[in-house]
PDB file of C-alpha atoms in Angstrom:
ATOM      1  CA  UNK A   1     -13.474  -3.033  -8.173  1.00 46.00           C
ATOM      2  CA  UNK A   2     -12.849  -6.214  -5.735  1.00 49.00           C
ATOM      3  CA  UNK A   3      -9.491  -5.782  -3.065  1.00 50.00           C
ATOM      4  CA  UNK A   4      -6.539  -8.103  -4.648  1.00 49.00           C
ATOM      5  CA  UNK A   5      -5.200  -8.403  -0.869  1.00 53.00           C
ATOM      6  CA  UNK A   6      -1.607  -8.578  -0.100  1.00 50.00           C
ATOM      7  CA  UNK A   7      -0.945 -12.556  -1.593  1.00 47.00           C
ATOM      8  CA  UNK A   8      -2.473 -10.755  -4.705  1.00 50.00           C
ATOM      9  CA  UNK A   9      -0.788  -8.092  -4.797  1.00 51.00           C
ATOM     10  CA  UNK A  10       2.711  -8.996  -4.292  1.00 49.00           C
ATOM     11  CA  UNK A  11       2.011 -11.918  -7.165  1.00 46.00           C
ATOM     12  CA  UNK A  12       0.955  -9.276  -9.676  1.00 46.00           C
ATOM     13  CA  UNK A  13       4.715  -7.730  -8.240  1.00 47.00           C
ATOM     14  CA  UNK A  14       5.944 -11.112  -8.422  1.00 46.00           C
ATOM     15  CA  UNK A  15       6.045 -10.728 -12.345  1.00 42.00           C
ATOM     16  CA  UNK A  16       7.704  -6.896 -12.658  1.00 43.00           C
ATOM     17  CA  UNK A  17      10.704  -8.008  -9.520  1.00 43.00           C
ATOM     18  CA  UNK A  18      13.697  -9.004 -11.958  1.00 45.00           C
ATOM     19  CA  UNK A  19      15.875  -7.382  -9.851  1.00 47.00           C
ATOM     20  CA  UNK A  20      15.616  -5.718  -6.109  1.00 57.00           C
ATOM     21  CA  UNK A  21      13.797  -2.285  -6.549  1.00 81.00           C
ATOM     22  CA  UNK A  22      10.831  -1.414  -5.392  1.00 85.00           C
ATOM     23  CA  UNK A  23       7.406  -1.689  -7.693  1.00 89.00           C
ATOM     24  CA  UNK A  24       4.212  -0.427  -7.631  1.00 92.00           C
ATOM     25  CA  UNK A  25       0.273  -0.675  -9.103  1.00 93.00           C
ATOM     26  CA  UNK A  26      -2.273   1.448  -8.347  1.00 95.00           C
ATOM     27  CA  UNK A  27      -5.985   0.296  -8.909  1.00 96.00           C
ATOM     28  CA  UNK A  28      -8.861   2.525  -8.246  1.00 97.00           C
ATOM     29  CA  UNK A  29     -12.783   3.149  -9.230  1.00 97.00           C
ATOM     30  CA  UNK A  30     -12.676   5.478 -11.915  1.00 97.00           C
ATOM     31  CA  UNK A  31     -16.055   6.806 -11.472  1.00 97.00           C
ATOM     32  CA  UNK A  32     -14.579   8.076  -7.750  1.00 97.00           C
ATOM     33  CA  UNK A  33     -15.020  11.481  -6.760  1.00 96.00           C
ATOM     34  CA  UNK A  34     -11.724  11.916  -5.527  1.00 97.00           C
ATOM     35  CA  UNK A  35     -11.560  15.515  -5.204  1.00 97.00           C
ATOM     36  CA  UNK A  36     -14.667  15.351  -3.087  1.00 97.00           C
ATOM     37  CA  UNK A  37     -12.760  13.251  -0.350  1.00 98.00           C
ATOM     38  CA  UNK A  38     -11.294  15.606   2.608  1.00 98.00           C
ATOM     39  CA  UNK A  39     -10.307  13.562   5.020  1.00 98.00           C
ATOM     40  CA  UNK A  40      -9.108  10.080   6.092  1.00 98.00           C
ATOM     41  CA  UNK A  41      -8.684   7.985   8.807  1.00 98.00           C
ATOM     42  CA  UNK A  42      -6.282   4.556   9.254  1.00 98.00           C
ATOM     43  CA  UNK A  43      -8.936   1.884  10.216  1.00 96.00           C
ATOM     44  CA  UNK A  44      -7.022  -1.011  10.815  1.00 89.00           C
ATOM     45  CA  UNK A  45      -4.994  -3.211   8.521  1.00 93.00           C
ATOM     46  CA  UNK A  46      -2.938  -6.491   9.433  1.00 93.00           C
ATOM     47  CA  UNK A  47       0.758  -7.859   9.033  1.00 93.00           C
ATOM     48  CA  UNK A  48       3.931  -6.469  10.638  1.00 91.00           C
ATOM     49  CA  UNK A  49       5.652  -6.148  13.559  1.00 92.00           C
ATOM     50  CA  UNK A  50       3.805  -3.311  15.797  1.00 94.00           C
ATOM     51  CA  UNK A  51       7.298  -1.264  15.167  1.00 95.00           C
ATOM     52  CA  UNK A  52       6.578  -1.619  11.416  1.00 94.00           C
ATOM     53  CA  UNK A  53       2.882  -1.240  11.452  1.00 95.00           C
ATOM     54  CA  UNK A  54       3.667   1.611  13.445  1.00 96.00           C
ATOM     55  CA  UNK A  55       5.329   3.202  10.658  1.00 96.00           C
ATOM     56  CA  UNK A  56       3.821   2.947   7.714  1.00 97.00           C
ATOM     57  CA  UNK A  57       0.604   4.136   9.284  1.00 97.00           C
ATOM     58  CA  UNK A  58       2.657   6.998  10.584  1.00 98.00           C
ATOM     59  CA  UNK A  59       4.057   7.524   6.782  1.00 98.00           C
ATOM     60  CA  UNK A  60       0.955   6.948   5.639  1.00 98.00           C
ATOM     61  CA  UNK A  61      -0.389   9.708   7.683  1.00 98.00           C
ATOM     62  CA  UNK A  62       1.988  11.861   6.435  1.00 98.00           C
ATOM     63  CA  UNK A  63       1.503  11.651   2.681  1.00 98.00           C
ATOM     64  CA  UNK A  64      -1.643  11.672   2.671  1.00 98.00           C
ATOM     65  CA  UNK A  65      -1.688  15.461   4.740  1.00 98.00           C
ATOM     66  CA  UNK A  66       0.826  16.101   1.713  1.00 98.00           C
ATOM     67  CA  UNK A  67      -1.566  15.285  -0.704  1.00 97.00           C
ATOM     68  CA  UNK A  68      -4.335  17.907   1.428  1.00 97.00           C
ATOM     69  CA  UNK A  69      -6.393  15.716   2.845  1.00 98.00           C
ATOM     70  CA  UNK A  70      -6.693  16.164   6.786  1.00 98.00           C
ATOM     71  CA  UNK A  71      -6.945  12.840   9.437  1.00 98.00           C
ATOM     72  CA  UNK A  72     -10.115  12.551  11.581  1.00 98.00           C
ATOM     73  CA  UNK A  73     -11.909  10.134  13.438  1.00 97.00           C
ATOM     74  CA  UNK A  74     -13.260   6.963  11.812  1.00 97.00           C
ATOM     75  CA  UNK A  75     -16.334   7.963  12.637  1.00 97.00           C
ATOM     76  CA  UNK A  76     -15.767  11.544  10.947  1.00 97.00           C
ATOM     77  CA  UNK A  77     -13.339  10.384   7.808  1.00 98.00           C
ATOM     78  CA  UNK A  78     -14.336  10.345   3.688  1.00 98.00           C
ATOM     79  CA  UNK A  79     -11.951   7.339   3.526  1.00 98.00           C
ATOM     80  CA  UNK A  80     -11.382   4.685   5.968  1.00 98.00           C
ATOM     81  CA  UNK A  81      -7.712   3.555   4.860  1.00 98.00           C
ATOM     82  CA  UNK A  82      -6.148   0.154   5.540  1.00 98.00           C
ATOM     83  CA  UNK A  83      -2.652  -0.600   5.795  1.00 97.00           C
ATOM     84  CA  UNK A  84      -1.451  -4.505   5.061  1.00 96.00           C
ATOM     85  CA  UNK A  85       2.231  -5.396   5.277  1.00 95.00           C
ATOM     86  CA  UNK A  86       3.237  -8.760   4.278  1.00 89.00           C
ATOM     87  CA  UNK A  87       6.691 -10.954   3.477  1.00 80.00           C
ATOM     88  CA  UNK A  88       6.852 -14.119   1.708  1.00 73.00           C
ATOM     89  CA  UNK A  89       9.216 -16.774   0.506  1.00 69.00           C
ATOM     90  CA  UNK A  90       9.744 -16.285  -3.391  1.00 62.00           C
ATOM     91  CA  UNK A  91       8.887 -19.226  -5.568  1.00 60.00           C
ATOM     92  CA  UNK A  92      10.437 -19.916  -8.841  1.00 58.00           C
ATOM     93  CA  UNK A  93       7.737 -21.305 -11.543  1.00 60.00           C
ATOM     94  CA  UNK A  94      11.145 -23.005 -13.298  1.00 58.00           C
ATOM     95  CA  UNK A  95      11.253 -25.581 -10.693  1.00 54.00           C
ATOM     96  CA  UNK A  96      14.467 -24.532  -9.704  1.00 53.00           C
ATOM     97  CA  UNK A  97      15.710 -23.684  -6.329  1.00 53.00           C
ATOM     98  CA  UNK A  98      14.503 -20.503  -5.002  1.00 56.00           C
ATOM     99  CA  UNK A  99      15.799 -17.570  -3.275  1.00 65.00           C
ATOM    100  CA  UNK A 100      14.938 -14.325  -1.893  1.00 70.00           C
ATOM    101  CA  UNK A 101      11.986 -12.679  -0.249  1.00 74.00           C
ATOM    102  CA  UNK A 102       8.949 -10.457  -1.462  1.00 77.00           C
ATOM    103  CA  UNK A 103       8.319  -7.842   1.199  1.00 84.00           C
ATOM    104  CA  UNK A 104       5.349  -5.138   0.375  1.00 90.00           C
ATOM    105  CA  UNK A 105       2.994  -3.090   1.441  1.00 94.00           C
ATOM    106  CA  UNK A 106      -0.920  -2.792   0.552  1.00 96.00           C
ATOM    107  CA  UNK A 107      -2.624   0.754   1.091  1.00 97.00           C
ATOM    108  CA  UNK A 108      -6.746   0.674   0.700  1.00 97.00           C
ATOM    109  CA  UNK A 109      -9.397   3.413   0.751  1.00 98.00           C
ATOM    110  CA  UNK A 110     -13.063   2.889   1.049  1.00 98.00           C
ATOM    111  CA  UNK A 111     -15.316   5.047   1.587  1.00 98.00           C
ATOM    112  CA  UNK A 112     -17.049   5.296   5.097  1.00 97.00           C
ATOM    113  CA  UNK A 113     -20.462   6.249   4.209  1.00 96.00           C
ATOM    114  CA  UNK A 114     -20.602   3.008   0.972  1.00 96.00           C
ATOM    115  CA  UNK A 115     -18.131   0.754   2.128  1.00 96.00           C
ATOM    116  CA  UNK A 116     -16.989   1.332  -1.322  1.00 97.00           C
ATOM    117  CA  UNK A 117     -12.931   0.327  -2.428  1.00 98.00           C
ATOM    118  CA  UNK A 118     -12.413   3.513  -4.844  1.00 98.00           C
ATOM    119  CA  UNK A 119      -8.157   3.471  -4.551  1.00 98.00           C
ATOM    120  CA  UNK A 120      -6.068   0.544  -3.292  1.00 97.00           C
ATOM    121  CA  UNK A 121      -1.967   0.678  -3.860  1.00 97.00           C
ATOM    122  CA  UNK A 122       0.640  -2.190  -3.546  1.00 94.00           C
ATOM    123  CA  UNK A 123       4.065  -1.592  -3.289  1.00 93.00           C
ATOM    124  CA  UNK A 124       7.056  -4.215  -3.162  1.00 89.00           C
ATOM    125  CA  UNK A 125      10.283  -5.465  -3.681  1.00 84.00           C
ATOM    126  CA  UNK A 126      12.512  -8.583  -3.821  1.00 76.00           C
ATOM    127  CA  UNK A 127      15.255  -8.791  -1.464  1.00 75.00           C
ATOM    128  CA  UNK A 128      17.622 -11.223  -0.921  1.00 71.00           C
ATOM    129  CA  UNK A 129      20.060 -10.725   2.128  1.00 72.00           C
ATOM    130  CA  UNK A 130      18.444  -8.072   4.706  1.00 75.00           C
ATOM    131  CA  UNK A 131      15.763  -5.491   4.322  1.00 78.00           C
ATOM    132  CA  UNK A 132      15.981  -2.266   6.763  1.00 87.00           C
ATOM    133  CA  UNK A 133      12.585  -1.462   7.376  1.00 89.00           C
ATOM    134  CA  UNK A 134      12.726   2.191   8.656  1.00 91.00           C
ATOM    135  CA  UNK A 135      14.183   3.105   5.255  1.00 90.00           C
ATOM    136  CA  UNK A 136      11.963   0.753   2.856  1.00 90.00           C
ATOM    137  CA  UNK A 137       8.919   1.306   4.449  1.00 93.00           C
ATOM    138  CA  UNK A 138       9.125   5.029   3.918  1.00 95.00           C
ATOM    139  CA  UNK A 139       9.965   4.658   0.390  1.00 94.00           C
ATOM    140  CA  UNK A 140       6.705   2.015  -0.281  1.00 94.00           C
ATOM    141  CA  UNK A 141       4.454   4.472   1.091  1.00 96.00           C
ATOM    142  CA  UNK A 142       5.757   7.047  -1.207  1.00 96.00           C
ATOM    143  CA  UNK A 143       5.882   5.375  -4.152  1.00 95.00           C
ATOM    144  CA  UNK A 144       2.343   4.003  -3.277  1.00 95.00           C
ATOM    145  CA  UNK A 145       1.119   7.237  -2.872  1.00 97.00           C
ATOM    146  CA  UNK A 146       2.792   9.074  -5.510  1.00 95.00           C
ATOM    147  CA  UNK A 147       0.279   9.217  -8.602  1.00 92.00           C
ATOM    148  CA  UNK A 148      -3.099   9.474  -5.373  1.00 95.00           C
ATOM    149  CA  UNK A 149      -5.569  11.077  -6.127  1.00 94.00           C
ATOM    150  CA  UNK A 150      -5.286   9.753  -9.632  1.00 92.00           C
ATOM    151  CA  UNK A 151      -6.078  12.565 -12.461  1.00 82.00           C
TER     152      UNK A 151
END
């Protein structure tokens, strides 16, 4: 499984965004022992002011104790999780004019022992006037999280 980064990601979005809601894929190694993992730490990540990087670590902290799993230290943690946040200018393939933004998050878990990407989420929307980060951010993270671990 290779990391589709952020660019990636929100392209893959890019397709799904007809209208402003929020989307989401979830790509993971399917020969993962995910009931094996315990516990996590956020090891860096990149985009975002530090308010919103703030938050969806903090968010991401959260769901993840909702789904059982307990943060450490790095140097402790099953999965080393990275955060990305990312906005860009939407691009129409018609030629026409374009309009609107794609904001979105991108949530990935390696393991710390292989260096191995078993999960990795993206989550994003189109917007086209303002975006209020404390209440979208929560809501990517969610969604992102929602079907982890997979069955």
């Amino acid at each position: 499984m290779t990391r589709i980064g952020l660019v990636g990601g929100l392209a893959v979005l890019a397709l799904a965004c007809a209208k402003p809601q929020l989307q989401s894929n979830v790509f993971f190694d399917h020969d993962a022992d995910f009931p094996a993992f315990k516990t996590f730490a956020i090891a860096g990540g990149t985009g975002g002011t530090d308010t919103n990087r703030t938050l969806a670590e903090k968010e991401v902290r959260k769901g993840l104790a909702a789904k059982g799993l307990r943060a450490v230290d790095a140097g402790q943690a099953d999965l080393l999780v990275q955060v990305d946040l990312g906005r860009r200018a939407k691009v129409r393939l018609s030629g026409a004019g374009s309009r609107g933004e794609y904001a979105g998050i991108v949530i990935g878990m390696r393991t710390r022992k292989a260096n191995a990407l078993v999960w990795q989420a993206v989550a994003a929307l189109t917007y086209y006037e303002s975006l209020d980060p404390a209440v979208e951010i929560p809501k990517a993270v969610a969604l992102a999280l929602e079907d982890f671990p997979p069955s």
